[in-house]
PDB file of N, CA, C and O in Angstrom:
ATOM      1  N   UNK A   1      14.268  20.163   0.558  1.00 46.00           N
ATOM      2  CA  UNK A   1      14.663  18.772   0.575  1.00 46.00           C
ATOM      3  C   UNK A   1      15.792  18.564   1.577  1.00 46.00           C
ATOM      4  O   UNK A   1      16.623  19.441   1.773  1.00 46.00           O
ATOM      5  N   UNK A   2      15.840  17.396   2.143  1.00 56.00           N
ATOM      6  CA  UNK A   2      16.827  17.125   3.178  1.00 56.00           C
ATOM      7  C   UNK A   2      18.242  17.028   2.613  1.00 56.00           C
ATOM      8  O   UNK A   2      19.201  17.399   3.273  1.00 56.00           O
ATOM      9  N   UNK A   3      18.380  16.555   1.393  1.00 60.00           N
ATOM     10  CA  UNK A   3      19.718  16.365   0.823  1.00 60.00           C
ATOM     11  C   UNK A   3      20.287  17.653   0.247  1.00 60.00           C
ATOM     12  O   UNK A   3      21.450  17.704  -0.108  1.00 60.00           O
ATOM     13  N   UNK A   4      19.462  18.684   0.120  1.00 59.00           N
ATOM     14  CA  UNK A   4      19.937  19.926  -0.463  1.00 59.00           C
ATOM     15  C   UNK A   4      19.882  19.922  -1.982  1.00 59.00           C
ATOM     16  O   UNK A   4      20.193  20.905  -2.618  1.00 59.00           O
ATOM     17  N   UNK A   5      19.480  18.818  -2.573  1.00 62.00           N
ATOM     18  CA  UNK A   5      19.380  18.712  -4.022  1.00 62.00           C
ATOM     19  C   UNK A   5      17.972  19.070  -4.439  1.00 62.00           C
ATOM     20  O   UNK A   5      17.011  18.505  -3.954  1.00 62.00           O
ATOM     21  N   UNK A   6      17.841  19.994  -5.338  1.00 63.00           N
ATOM     22  CA  UNK A   6      16.525  20.423  -5.820  1.00 63.00           C
ATOM     23  C   UNK A   6      16.397  20.005  -7.274  1.00 63.00           C
ATOM     24  O   UNK A   6      17.093  20.523  -8.149  1.00 63.00           O
ATOM     25  N   UNK A   7      15.514  19.055  -7.533  1.00 62.00           N
ATOM     26  CA  UNK A   7      15.334  18.581  -8.904  1.00 62.00           C
ATOM     27  C   UNK A   7      14.350  19.451  -9.690  1.00 62.00           C
ATOM     28  O   UNK A   7      14.140  19.224 -10.870  1.00 62.00           O
ATOM     29  N   UNK A   8      13.761  20.445  -9.051  1.00 63.00           N
ATOM     30  CA  UNK A   8      12.855  21.342  -9.725  1.00 63.00           C
ATOM     31  C   UNK A   8      11.452  20.798  -9.901  1.00 63.00           C
ATOM     32  O   UNK A   8      10.619  21.429 -10.516  1.00 63.00           O
ATOM     33  N   UNK A   9      11.170  19.614  -9.369  1.00 61.00           N
ATOM     34  CA  UNK A   9       9.854  19.015  -9.549  1.00 61.00           C
ATOM     35  C   UNK A   9       8.947  19.201  -8.341  1.00 61.00           C
ATOM     36  O   UNK A   9       7.770  18.871  -8.412  1.00 61.00           O
ATOM     37  N   UNK A  10       9.478  19.707  -7.260  1.00 62.00           N
ATOM     38  CA  UNK A  10       8.682  19.865  -6.053  1.00 62.00           C
ATOM     39  C   UNK A  10       7.539  20.838  -6.294  1.00 62.00           C
ATOM     40  O   UNK A  10       7.755  21.971  -6.729  1.00 62.00           O
ATOM     41  N   UNK A  11       6.314  20.390  -6.046  1.00 63.00           N
ATOM     42  CA  UNK A  11       5.158  21.247  -6.204  1.00 63.00           C
ATOM     43  C   UNK A  11       4.578  21.292  -7.609  1.00 63.00           C
ATOM     44  O   UNK A  11       3.572  21.941  -7.833  1.00 63.00           O
ATOM     45  N   UNK A  12       5.188  20.604  -8.548  1.00 72.00           N
ATOM     46  CA  UNK A  12       4.651  20.574  -9.902  1.00 72.00           C
ATOM     47  C   UNK A  12       3.555  19.530  -9.974  1.00 72.00           C
ATOM     48  O   UNK A  12       3.497  18.610  -9.148  1.00 72.00           O
ATOM     49  N   UNK A  13       2.648  19.639 -10.934  1.00 75.00           N
ATOM     50  CA  UNK A  13       1.574  18.643 -11.058  1.00 75.00           C
ATOM     51  C   UNK A  13       2.107  17.226 -11.244  1.00 75.00           C
ATOM     52  O   UNK A  13       1.537  16.276 -10.732  1.00 75.00           O
ATOM     53  N   UNK A  14       3.233  17.058 -11.949  1.00 82.00           N
ATOM     54  CA  UNK A  14       3.796  15.722 -12.158  1.00 82.00           C
ATOM     55  C   UNK A  14       4.266  15.135 -10.839  1.00 82.00           C
ATOM     56  O   UNK A  14       4.003  13.963 -10.543  1.00 82.00           O
ATOM     57  N   UNK A  15       4.945  15.936 -10.024  1.00 78.00           N
ATOM     58  CA  UNK A  15       5.422  15.441  -8.734  1.00 78.00           C
ATOM     59  C   UNK A  15       4.251  15.117  -7.827  1.00 78.00           C
ATOM     60  O   UNK A  15       4.261  14.101  -7.128  1.00 78.00           O
ATOM     61  N   UNK A  16       3.229  15.948  -7.837  1.00 85.00           N
ATOM     62  CA  UNK A  16       2.047  15.685  -7.017  1.00 85.00           C
ATOM     63  C   UNK A  16       1.347  14.407  -7.478  1.00 85.00           C
ATOM     64  O   UNK A  16       0.855  13.634  -6.666  1.00 85.00           O
ATOM     65  N   UNK A  17       1.308  14.188  -8.787  1.00 87.00           N
ATOM     66  CA  UNK A  17       0.693  12.974  -9.321  1.00 87.00           C
ATOM     67  C   UNK A  17       1.406  11.737  -8.804  1.00 87.00           C
ATOM     68  O   UNK A  17       0.774  10.784  -8.342  1.00 87.00           O
ATOM     69  N   UNK A  18       2.743  11.726  -8.868  1.00 87.00           N
ATOM     70  CA  UNK A  18       3.486  10.542  -8.448  1.00 87.00           C
ATOM     71  C   UNK A  18       3.417  10.352  -6.939  1.00 87.00           C
ATOM     72  O   UNK A  18       3.437   9.225  -6.460  1.00 87.00           O
ATOM     73  N   UNK A  19       3.323  11.442  -6.178  1.00 90.00           N
ATOM     74  CA  UNK A  19       3.129  11.304  -4.728  1.00 90.00           C
ATOM     75  C   UNK A  19       1.773  10.646  -4.443  1.00 90.00           C
ATOM     76  O   UNK A  19       1.667   9.802  -3.554  1.00 90.00           O
ATOM     77  N   UNK A  20       0.753  11.036  -5.197  1.00 91.00           N
ATOM     78  CA  UNK A  20      -0.564  10.438  -5.010  1.00 91.00           C
ATOM     79  C   UNK A  20      -0.576   8.965  -5.421  1.00 91.00           C
ATOM     80  O   UNK A  20      -1.224   8.143  -4.772  1.00 91.00           O
ATOM     81  N   UNK A  21       0.127   8.636  -6.490  1.00 92.00           N
ATOM     82  CA  UNK A  21       0.216   7.244  -6.920  1.00 92.00           C
ATOM     83  C   UNK A  21       0.901   6.410  -5.837  1.00 92.00           C
ATOM     84  O   UNK A  21       0.442   5.318  -5.490  1.00 92.00           O
ATOM     85  N   UNK A  22       1.991   6.942  -5.290  1.00 94.00           N
ATOM     86  CA  UNK A  22       2.729   6.227  -4.252  1.00 94.00           C
ATOM     87  C   UNK A  22       1.855   6.038  -3.008  1.00 94.00           C
ATOM     88  O   UNK A  22       1.810   4.944  -2.444  1.00 94.00           O
ATOM     89  N   UNK A  23       1.152   7.062  -2.610  1.00 95.00           N
ATOM     90  CA  UNK A  23       0.263   6.958  -1.450  1.00 95.00           C
ATOM     91  C   UNK A  23      -0.858   5.952  -1.719  1.00 95.00           C
ATOM     92  O   UNK A  23      -1.189   5.129  -0.856  1.00 95.00           O
ATOM     93  N   UNK A  24      -1.418   5.979  -2.926  1.00 95.00           N
ATOM     94  CA  UNK A  24      -2.471   5.028  -3.279  1.00 95.00           C
ATOM     95  C   UNK A  24      -1.989   3.597  -3.247  1.00 95.00           C
ATOM     96  O   UNK A  24      -2.695   2.695  -2.792  1.00 95.00           O
ATOM     97  N   UNK A  25      -0.767   3.364  -3.710  1.00 96.00           N
ATOM     98  CA  UNK A  25      -0.212   2.011  -3.682  1.00 96.00           C
ATOM     99  C   UNK A  25       0.023   1.541  -2.248  1.00 96.00           C
ATOM    100  O   UNK A  25      -0.209   0.370  -1.934  1.00 96.00           O
ATOM    101  N   UNK A  26       0.495   2.443  -1.399  1.00 97.00           N
ATOM    102  CA  UNK A  26       0.698   2.067   0.008  1.00 97.00           C
ATOM    103  C   UNK A  26      -0.626   1.684   0.661  1.00 97.00           C
ATOM    104  O   UNK A  26      -0.702   0.673   1.359  1.00 97.00           O
ATOM    105  N   UNK A  27      -1.676   2.449   0.408  1.00 97.00           N
ATOM    106  CA  UNK A  27      -2.994   2.136   0.965  1.00 97.00           C
ATOM    107  C   UNK A  27      -3.483   0.803   0.414  1.00 97.00           C
ATOM    108  O   UNK A  27      -4.021  -0.035   1.152  1.00 97.00           O
ATOM    109  N   UNK A  28      -3.285   0.582  -0.886  1.00 97.00           N
ATOM    110  CA  UNK A  28      -3.701  -0.670  -1.507  1.00 97.00           C
ATOM    111  C   UNK A  28      -2.990  -1.872  -0.887  1.00 97.00           C
ATOM    112  O   UNK A  28      -3.610  -2.892  -0.572  1.00 97.00           O
ATOM    113  N   UNK A  29      -1.663  -1.743  -0.679  1.00 98.00           N
ATOM    114  CA  UNK A  29      -0.903  -2.838  -0.079  1.00 98.00           C
ATOM    115  C   UNK A  29      -1.369  -3.112   1.338  1.00 98.00           C
ATOM    116  O   UNK A  29      -1.452  -4.275   1.756  1.00 98.00           O
ATOM    117  N   UNK A  30      -1.667  -2.080   2.100  1.00 98.00           N
ATOM    118  CA  UNK A  30      -2.159  -2.273   3.468  1.00 98.00           C
ATOM    119  C   UNK A  30      -3.499  -3.004   3.445  1.00 98.00           C
ATOM    120  O   UNK A  30      -3.731  -3.918   4.243  1.00 98.00           O
ATOM    121  N   UNK A  31      -4.377  -2.630   2.529  1.00 98.00           N
ATOM    122  CA  UNK A  31      -5.669  -3.308   2.428  1.00 98.00           C
ATOM    123  C   UNK A  31      -5.509  -4.768   2.016  1.00 98.00           C
ATOM    124  O   UNK A  31      -6.183  -5.647   2.554  1.00 98.00           O
ATOM    125  N   UNK A  32      -4.616  -5.037   1.074  1.00 98.00           N
ATOM    126  CA  UNK A  32      -4.381  -6.422   0.649  1.00 98.00           C
ATOM    127  C   UNK A  32      -3.834  -7.258   1.815  1.00 98.00           C
ATOM    128  O   UNK A  32      -4.279  -8.384   2.039  1.00 98.00           O
ATOM    129  N   UNK A  33      -2.883  -6.689   2.558  1.00 98.00           N
ATOM    130  CA  UNK A  33      -2.348  -7.414   3.712  1.00 98.00           C
ATOM    131  C   UNK A  33      -3.413  -7.653   4.768  1.00 98.00           C
ATOM    132  O   UNK A  33      -3.441  -8.723   5.400  1.00 98.00           O
ATOM    133  N   UNK A  34      -4.302  -6.703   4.961  1.00 98.00           N
ATOM    134  CA  UNK A  34      -5.385  -6.882   5.926  1.00 98.00           C
ATOM    135  C   UNK A  34      -6.326  -8.002   5.487  1.00 98.00           C
ATOM    136  O   UNK A  34      -6.746  -8.828   6.301  1.00 98.00           O
ATOM    137  N   UNK A  35      -6.635  -8.053   4.190  1.00 97.00           N
ATOM    138  CA  UNK A  35      -7.502  -9.120   3.685  1.00 97.00           C
ATOM    139  C   UNK A  35      -6.822 -10.475   3.827  1.00 97.00           C
ATOM    140  O   UNK A  35      -7.432 -11.453   4.273  1.00 97.00           O
ATOM    141  N   UNK A  36      -5.529 -10.559   3.478  1.00 97.00           N
ATOM    142  CA  UNK A  36      -4.802 -11.817   3.641  1.00 97.00           C
ATOM    143  C   UNK A  36      -4.730 -12.233   5.108  1.00 97.00           C
ATOM    144  O   UNK A  36      -4.852 -13.411   5.433  1.00 97.00           O
ATOM    145  N   UNK A  37      -4.516 -11.283   5.977  1.00 97.00           N
ATOM    146  CA  UNK A  37      -4.487 -11.590   7.412  1.00 97.00           C
ATOM    147  C   UNK A  37      -5.823 -12.125   7.886  1.00 97.00           C
ATOM    148  O   UNK A  37      -5.890 -13.092   8.647  1.00 97.00           O
ATOM    149  N   UNK A  38      -6.914 -11.505   7.451  1.00 96.00           N
ATOM    150  CA  UNK A  38      -8.246 -11.974   7.824  1.00 96.00           C
ATOM    151  C   UNK A  38      -8.497 -13.382   7.295  1.00 96.00           C
ATOM    152  O   UNK A  38      -9.008 -14.241   8.015  1.00 96.00           O
ATOM    153  N   UNK A  39      -8.128 -13.614   6.028  1.00 95.00           N
ATOM    154  CA  UNK A  39      -8.334 -14.945   5.457  1.00 95.00           C
ATOM    155  C   UNK A  39      -7.504 -15.998   6.174  1.00 95.00           C
ATOM    156  O   UNK A  39      -7.975 -17.122   6.408  1.00 95.00           O
ATOM    157  N   UNK A  40      -6.281 -15.647   6.546  1.00 93.00           N
ATOM    158  CA  UNK A  40      -5.438 -16.597   7.288  1.00 93.00           C
ATOM    159  C   UNK A  40      -6.047 -16.888   8.655  1.00 93.00           C
ATOM    160  O   UNK A  40      -6.044 -18.040   9.118  1.00 93.00           O
ATOM    161  N   UNK A  41      -6.559 -15.869   9.302  1.00 93.00           N
ATOM    162  CA  UNK A  41      -7.205 -16.060  10.607  1.00 93.00           C
ATOM    163  C   UNK A  41      -8.418 -16.977  10.489  1.00 93.00           C
ATOM    164  O   UNK A  41      -8.578 -17.900  11.283  1.00 93.00           O
ATOM    165  N   UNK A  42      -9.273 -16.739   9.488  1.00 91.00           N
ATOM    166  CA  UNK A  42     -10.452 -17.576   9.320  1.00 91.00           C
ATOM    167  C   UNK A  42     -10.073 -18.994   8.935  1.00 91.00           C
ATOM    168  O   UNK A  42     -10.721 -19.959   9.364  1.00 91.00           O
ATOM    169  N   UNK A  43      -9.050 -19.157   8.120  1.00 91.00           N
ATOM    170  CA  UNK A  43      -8.592 -20.496   7.752  1.00 91.00           C
ATOM    171  C   UNK A  43      -8.082 -21.226   8.976  1.00 91.00           C
ATOM    172  O   UNK A  43      -8.353 -22.410   9.164  1.00 91.00           O
ATOM    173  N   UNK A  44      -7.341 -20.530   9.828  1.00 88.00           N
ATOM    174  CA  UNK A  44      -6.841 -21.148  11.055  1.00 88.00           C
ATOM    175  C   UNK A  44      -7.962 -21.571  11.977  1.00 88.00           C
ATOM    176  O   UNK A  44      -7.878 -22.598  12.647  1.00 88.00           O
ATOM    177  N   UNK A  45      -9.028 -20.776  12.043  1.00 86.00           N
ATOM    178  CA  UNK A  45     -10.155 -21.135  12.891  1.00 86.00           C
ATOM    179  C   UNK A  45     -10.855 -22.384  12.377  1.00 86.00           C
ATOM    180  O   UNK A  45     -11.316 -23.223  13.144  1.00 86.00           O
ATOM    181  N   UNK A  46     -10.947 -22.516  11.061  1.00 83.00           N
ATOM    182  CA  UNK A  46     -11.664 -23.640  10.465  1.00 83.00           C
ATOM    183  C   UNK A  46     -10.784 -24.863  10.223  1.00 83.00           C
ATOM    184  O   UNK A  46     -11.270 -25.873   9.761  1.00 83.00           O
ATOM    185  N   UNK A  47      -9.507 -24.769  10.542  1.00 81.00           N
ATOM    186  CA  UNK A  47      -8.576 -25.850  10.217  1.00 81.00           C
ATOM    187  C   UNK A  47      -8.931 -27.150  10.928  1.00 81.00           C
ATOM    188  O   UNK A  47      -8.912 -28.208  10.335  1.00 81.00           O
ATOM    189  N   UNK A  48      -9.292 -27.085  12.181  1.00 74.00           N
ATOM    190  CA  UNK A  48      -9.573 -28.281  12.950  1.00 74.00           C
ATOM    191  C   UNK A  48     -11.027 -28.705  12.938  1.00 74.00           C
ATOM    192  O   UNK A  48     -11.407 -29.656  13.603  1.00 74.00           O
ATOM    193  N   UNK A  49     -11.867 -28.021  12.201  1.00 68.00           N
ATOM    194  CA  UNK A  49     -13.301 -28.311  12.205  1.00 68.00           C
ATOM    195  C   UNK A  49     -13.731 -29.223  11.072  1.00 68.00           C
ATOM    196  O   UNK A  49     -14.842 -29.144  10.594  1.00 68.00           O
ATOM    197  N   UNK A  50     -12.838 -30.126  10.646  1.00 60.00           N
ATOM    198  CA  UNK A  50     -13.210 -31.033   9.552  1.00 60.00           C
ATOM    199  C   UNK A  50     -13.926 -32.251  10.067  1.00 60.00           C
ATOM    200  O   UNK A  50     -13.756 -32.698  11.136  1.00 60.00           O
TER     201      UNK A  50
END
């Protein structure tokens, strides 16, 4: 660890689980932002077509 503090959880199944959860949430947030960006783009394209 960079801080020199060892909490004893590095490499344990619990630590690996929370790393996977964190990575999964980051991927989920990126996908949600991509969908919102796409929807905003399509809404902007259709804004003047009324």
